Amino acid sequence: MRFILLYAALYAAFGVSSPFLPAFLSSRGLGAEEIGLVLASSTAIRLFAGPLVGRLADRYRLWGRLLAFCAAAAGACALLFLPAQGLLMLLPVALLQASLLAPLAPLSDALALSASGTPEPKSGAKPFQYGWVRGVGSAAFVAGSVLAGEAARPFGLVVTLWLNAILLGAAALCALPLPNIVESPSDAGQQEKSGVLTLLRIPVYRRLMLAAALVLGSHAMHDSFAMISWNAAGIDTGTASLLWSESVSAEVVMFFLVGPALINHLGPGRAAALAAGLGILRWAVLALSTQVIALSLVEPLHGFTFALFHLACMRVIAETVPKRLAATAQALYGTLAAGAANAALTLASGWLYEHFGVGGFWAMAALCALALPVALSLGRSP
């Protein structure tokens, strides 16, 4: 229950803020180029802040406390947006909050993975699956987005910042009583000067990073240009929103119900390969058709191409990475393999869409094809 509350508060906080931040920045006098600068700079600082805080958490065994501190401080930063006007005031606040938000998901995942599958020692509560709490997070993100959108109508966009601050504060309170990561006897007392180098010496972790960059990065064109291409094909906004909601619903179902069983049955390697294979199919259909029927059949594949693949990666990390490096491993996975690759491929997607239209999705299918043998190898150790 503690992890469910944490993920609900944390991802709801993401949901009430991230979809509306560009519009808020615009309302405070920023032009399109300045908004792009703020968002790009925030993404860049996350690439450094996430692994840095993850490494500090591993080194000093302060996973829960750092999670609580960063969540509370990020909530306070949300309120700093309220009096800010113009680029010179908004940019520093955005960078500070982005650096504090960066480690929240990796630290939460590290703690949840460590606690999942084992009964709680004091209460004897039944073990939980990581997918359950992550599914709560996905559902909470959608609920937060809807809540913020409705609240912004009568109260304006500033209400999204208040909601963000309140929910991040709630997440901080939920993080304080969480059980710490349980280290194996061989891990206890060990310290490395560079946890990153230690991780990169693990062959299966290197393969995981490559597969994640390819499969998760292949979503960049969909996330950036699917709505645009559907509207250009004459699909109205309401229908396009329903198509998008199909993918989110499939993600939640995969996390909650199907994913854990599939991982147990197939193993992480074959599950990741299944996700990559269905990624080829999904992006090929988007390259060939903008018919609503075709799109409605492949949008639910998001449950496989994102959620199942993510669950497979979490299983590999849990089984192969030393517990003393859990947060560092999660931060590198989230910021470099997923975040940096997605940012680079988003830039590439702009060029692809401008020159080839929906035909650019063939490049995304090719990425999944390249990932297929790498993903399959995740079932092998080392």
Short mmCIF file of N, CA and C in Angstrom, two decimals, residues 175-263:
data_model
loop_
_atom_site.label_atom_id
_atom_site.label_comp_id
_atom_site.label_asym_id
_atom_site.label_seq_id
_atom_site.Cartn_x
_atom_site.Cartn_y
_atom_site.Cartn_z
N ALA A 175 7.26 8.69 0.86
CA ALA A 175 8.58 8.10 0.70
C ALA A 175 9.29 7.87 2.03
N LEU A 176 8.98 8.67 3.03
CA LEU A 176 9.73 8.60 4.29
C LEU A 176 9.67 7.23 4.97
N PRO A 177 8.49 6.58 5.06
CA PRO A 177 8.46 5.29 5.76
C PRO A 177 8.80 4.07 4.91
N LEU A 178 9.23 4.26 3.67
CA LEU A 178 9.48 3.12 2.80
C LEU A 178 10.66 2.29 3.30
N PRO A 179 10.60 0.96 3.14
CA PRO A 179 11.74 0.13 3.52
C PRO A 179 12.93 0.39 2.63
N ASN A 180 14.13 0.34 3.21
CA ASN A 180 15.33 0.57 2.43
C ASN A 180 15.65 -0.63 1.56
N ILE A 181 16.53 -0.45 0.62
CA ILE A 181 16.95 -1.55 -0.25
C ILE A 181 17.72 -2.57 0.58
N VAL A 182 17.33 -3.83 0.45
CA VAL A 182 18.00 -4.91 1.18
C VAL A 182 19.17 -5.41 0.36
N GLU A 183 20.38 -5.22 0.87
CA GLU A 183 21.57 -5.62 0.14
C GLU A 183 21.92 -7.07 0.45
N SER A 184 22.53 -7.72 -0.52
CA SER A 184 23.02 -9.08 -0.31
C SER A 184 24.26 -9.02 0.56
N PRO A 185 24.62 -10.13 1.24
CA PRO A 185 25.83 -10.12 2.06
C PRO A 185 27.08 -9.73 1.30
N SER A 186 27.15 -10.11 0.02
CA SER A 186 28.34 -9.77 -0.77
C SER A 186 28.41 -8.28 -1.10
N ASP A 187 27.24 -7.61 -1.08
CA ASP A 187 27.21 -6.18 -1.37
C ASP A 187 27.54 -5.33 -0.16
N ALA A 188 27.20 -5.83 1.01
CA ALA A 188 27.29 -5.01 2.21
C ALA A 188 28.70 -4.48 2.41
N GLY A 189 28.78 -3.18 2.65
CA GLY A 189 30.06 -2.56 2.96
C GLY A 189 30.92 -2.25 1.76
N GLN A 190 30.52 -2.67 0.57
CA GLN A 190 31.34 -2.43 -0.61
C GLN A 190 31.06 -1.03 -1.16
N GLN A 191 32.12 -0.40 -1.64
CA GLN A 191 32.02 0.91 -2.26
C GLN A 191 32.87 0.92 -3.51
N GLU A 192 32.35 1.57 -4.56
CA GLU A 192 33.15 1.78 -5.77
C GLU A 192 33.36 3.26 -5.98
N LYS A 193 34.52 3.59 -6.52
CA LYS A 193 34.75 4.99 -6.86
C LYS A 193 33.85 5.41 -8.01
N SER A 194 33.56 4.50 -8.90
CA SER A 194 32.68 4.82 -10.03
C SER A 194 31.68 3.70 -10.23
N GLY A 195 30.45 3.94 -9.75
CA GLY A 195 29.41 2.94 -9.95
C GLY A 195 29.03 2.79 -11.40
N VAL A 196 29.16 3.88 -12.17
CA VAL A 196 28.81 3.83 -13.59
C VAL A 196 29.72 2.85 -14.32
N LEU A 197 31.02 2.93 -14.06
CA LEU A 197 31.96 2.02 -14.72
C LEU A 197 31.70 0.58 -14.31
N THR A 198 31.36 0.38 -13.04
CA THR A 198 31.05 -0.98 -12.58
C THR A 198 29.85 -1.53 -13.33
N LEU A 199 28.82 -0.71 -13.52
CA LEU A 199 27.63 -1.15 -14.25
C LEU A 199 27.95 -1.47 -15.70
N LEU A 200 28.74 -0.61 -16.32
CA LEU A 200 29.05 -0.80 -17.74
C LEU A 200 29.98 -1.98 -17.97
N ARG A 201 30.56 -2.52 -16.92
CA ARG A 201 31.35 -3.75 -17.06
C ARG A 201 30.47 -5.00 -17.06
N ILE A 202 29.18 -4.83 -16.77
CA ILE A 202 28.24 -5.96 -16.77
C ILE A 202 27.68 -6.11 -18.19
N PRO A 203 28.04 -7.16 -18.92
CA PRO A 203 27.64 -7.26 -20.33
C PRO A 203 26.14 -7.16 -20.55
N VAL A 204 25.34 -7.83 -19.72
CA VAL A 204 23.90 -7.81 -19.95
C VAL A 204 23.33 -6.42 -19.71
N TYR A 205 23.94 -5.65 -18.81
CA TYR A 205 23.46 -4.28 -18.59
C TYR A 205 23.76 -3.39 -19.79
N ARG A 206 24.92 -3.60 -20.40
CA ARG A 206 25.24 -2.85 -21.62
C ARG A 206 24.24 -3.18 -22.72
N ARG A 207 23.90 -4.45 -22.86
CA ARG A 207 22.93 -4.84 -23.88
C ARG A 207 21.55 -4.25 -23.58
N LEU A 208 21.19 -4.22 -22.29
CA LEU A 208 19.91 -3.64 -21.90
C LEU A 208 19.85 -2.16 -22.28
N MET A 209 20.92 -1.43 -22.04
CA MET A 209 20.95 -0.01 -22.37
C MET A 209 20.77 0.20 -23.87
N LEU A 210 21.42 -0.63 -24.67
CA LEU A 210 21.30 -0.52 -26.12
C LEU A 210 19.89 -0.85 -26.57
N ALA A 211 19.34 -1.95 -26.08
CA ALA A 211 17.99 -2.34 -26.47
C ALA A 211 16.97 -1.28 -26.07
N ALA A 212 17.13 -0.73 -24.87
CA ALA A 212 16.19 0.30 -24.40
C ALA A 212 16.27 1.56 -25.26
N ALA A 213 17.49 1.95 -25.62
CA ALA A 213 17.64 3.13 -26.48
C ALA A 213 16.92 2.94 -27.80
N LEU A 214 16.99 1.73 -28.36
CA LEU A 214 16.37 1.46 -29.65
C LEU A 214 14.85 1.33 -29.55
N VAL A 215 14.38 0.51 -28.61
CA VAL A 215 12.94 0.24 -28.54
C VAL A 215 12.18 1.43 -27.95
N LEU A 216 12.63 1.92 -26.80
CA LEU A 216 11.94 3.06 -26.20
C LEU A 216 12.12 4.32 -27.04
N GLY A 217 13.31 4.47 -27.62
CA GLY A 217 13.55 5.62 -28.49
C GLY A 217 12.69 5.61 -29.73
N SER A 218 12.29 4.42 -30.18
CA SER A 218 11.46 4.34 -31.39
C SER A 218 10.09 4.97 -31.20
N HIS A 219 9.70 5.24 -29.95
CA HIS A 219 8.41 5.89 -29.69
C HIS A 219 8.46 7.39 -29.94
N ALA A 220 9.64 7.94 -30.20
CA ALA A 220 9.79 9.39 -30.29
C ALA A 220 8.92 9.99 -31.39
N MET A 221 8.89 9.35 -32.55
CA MET A 221 8.12 9.92 -33.66
C MET A 221 6.62 9.84 -33.37
N HIS A 222 6.19 8.75 -32.74
CA HIS A 222 4.78 8.63 -32.38
C HIS A 222 4.39 9.71 -31.38
N ASP A 223 5.20 9.90 -30.35
CA ASP A 223 4.87 10.87 -29.32
C ASP A 223 4.83 12.29 -29.87
N SER A 224 5.68 12.58 -30.85
CA SER A 224 5.79 13.95 -31.37
C SER A 224 4.86 14.23 -32.54
N PHE A 225 4.62 13.23 -33.39
CA PHE A 225 3.96 13.53 -34.67
C PHE A 225 2.73 12.68 -34.96
N ALA A 226 2.35 11.76 -34.07
CA ALA A 226 1.16 10.95 -34.34
C ALA A 226 -0.09 11.82 -34.44
N MET A 227 -0.30 12.67 -33.44
CA MET A 227 -1.48 13.54 -33.45
C MET A 227 -1.48 14.44 -34.68
N ILE A 228 -0.31 14.99 -35.01
CA ILE A 228 -0.22 15.88 -36.17
C ILE A 228 -0.58 15.14 -37.45
N SER A 229 -0.04 13.94 -37.61
CA SER A 229 -0.30 13.17 -38.83
C SER A 229 -1.76 12.73 -38.91
N TRP A 230 -2.35 12.39 -37.77
CA TRP A 230 -3.75 11.98 -37.77
C TRP A 230 -4.67 13.16 -38.13
N ASN A 231 -4.38 14.31 -37.55
CA ASN A 231 -5.19 15.50 -37.89
C ASN A 231 -5.03 15.87 -39.36
N ALA A 232 -3.81 15.74 -39.88
CA ALA A 232 -3.57 16.04 -41.29
C ALA A 232 -4.32 15.08 -42.20
N ALA A 233 -4.57 13.86 -41.71
CA ALA A 233 -5.30 12.86 -42.50
C ALA A 233 -6.81 13.02 -42.36
N GLY A 234 -7.25 14.03 -41.62
CA GLY A 234 -8.68 14.28 -41.48
C GLY A 234 -9.32 13.64 -40.27
N ILE A 235 -8.52 13.07 -39.37
CA ILE A 235 -9.06 12.48 -38.15
C ILE A 235 -9.30 13.60 -37.15
N ASP A 236 -10.52 13.72 -36.65
CA ASP A 236 -10.84 14.82 -35.73
C ASP A 236 -10.16 14.62 -34.39
N THR A 237 -10.08 15.68 -33.62
CA THR A 237 -9.35 15.66 -32.36
C THR A 237 -9.94 14.67 -31.37
N GLY A 238 -11.27 14.57 -31.34
CA GLY A 238 -11.90 13.63 -30.42
C GLY A 238 -11.52 12.19 -30.72
N THR A 239 -11.55 11.81 -32.00
CA THR A 239 -11.17 10.45 -32.38
C THR A 239 -9.69 10.21 -32.11
N ALA A 240 -8.86 11.21 -32.40
CA ALA A 240 -7.43 11.07 -32.14
C ALA A 240 -7.16 10.88 -30.65
N SER A 241 -7.92 11.58 -29.81
CA SER A 241 -7.76 11.42 -28.37
C SER A 241 -8.16 10.02 -27.92
N LEU A 242 -9.20 9.47 -28.54
CA LEU A 242 -9.60 8.10 -28.22
C LEU A 242 -8.52 7.11 -28.62
N LEU A 243 -7.91 7.32 -29.78
CA LEU A 243 -6.82 6.44 -30.21
C LEU A 243 -5.67 6.50 -29.21
N TRP A 244 -5.35 7.71 -28.77
CA TRP A 244 -4.26 7.87 -27.81
C TRP A 244 -4.61 7.20 -26.48
N SER A 245 -5.87 7.32 -26.07
CA SER A 245 -6.28 6.72 -24.80
C SER A 245 -6.23 5.20 -24.87
N GLU A 246 -6.39 4.64 -26.07
CA GLU A 246 -6.23 3.19 -26.23
C GLU A 246 -4.84 2.76 -25.80
N SER A 247 -3.83 3.51 -26.22
CA SER A 247 -2.45 3.14 -25.90
C SER A 247 -2.20 3.24 -24.40
N VAL A 248 -2.71 4.30 -23.77
CA VAL A 248 -2.51 4.47 -22.33
C VAL A 248 -3.24 3.38 -21.56
N SER A 249 -4.46 3.06 -21.98
CA SER A 249 -5.22 2.00 -21.31
C SER A 249 -4.51 0.66 -21.43
N ALA A 250 -3.95 0.38 -22.61
CA ALA A 250 -3.22 -0.87 -22.80
C ALA A 250 -1.98 -0.92 -21.91
N GLU A 251 -1.35 0.23 -21.73
CA GLU A 251 -0.18 0.30 -20.84
C GLU A 251 -0.56 -0.06 -19.41
N VAL A 252 -1.67 0.49 -18.93
CA VAL A 252 -2.11 0.21 -17.57
C VAL A 252 -2.47 -1.26 -17.40
N VAL A 253 -3.19 -1.82 -18.38
CA VAL A 253 -3.57 -3.24 -18.31
C VAL A 253 -2.33 -4.13 -18.31
N MET A 254 -1.34 -3.78 -19.12
CA MET A 254 -0.12 -4.59 -19.17
C MET A 254 0.61 -4.54 -17.84
N PHE A 255 0.74 -3.37 -17.27
CA PHE A 255 1.42 -3.25 -15.98
C PHE A 255 0.68 -4.01 -14.89
N PHE A 256 -0.65 -3.87 -14.86
CA PHE A 256 -1.44 -4.44 -13.78
C PHE A 256 -1.64 -5.94 -13.91
N LEU A 257 -2.07 -6.39 -15.09
CA LEU A 257 -2.61 -7.73 -15.23
C LEU A 257 -1.75 -8.68 -16.03
N VAL A 258 -1.36 -8.28 -17.22
CA VAL A 258 -0.76 -9.21 -18.17
C VAL A 258 0.75 -9.30 -18.04
N GLY A 259 1.39 -8.14 -17.85
CA GLY A 259 2.84 -8.08 -17.90
C GLY A 259 3.58 -8.99 -16.95
N PRO A 260 3.29 -8.93 -15.63
CA PRO A 260 4.03 -9.80 -14.71
C PRO A 260 3.95 -11.28 -15.06
N ALA A 261 2.75 -11.73 -15.49
CA ALA A 261 2.60 -13.13 -15.87
C ALA A 261 3.40 -13.45 -17.12
N LEU A 262 3.41 -12.54 -18.10
CA LEU A 262 4.19 -12.77 -19.32
C LEU A 262 5.68 -12.83 -19.03
N ILE A 263 6.15 -11.95 -18.17
CA ILE A 263 7.57 -11.96 -17.81
C ILE A 263 7.93 -13.28 -17.14
#
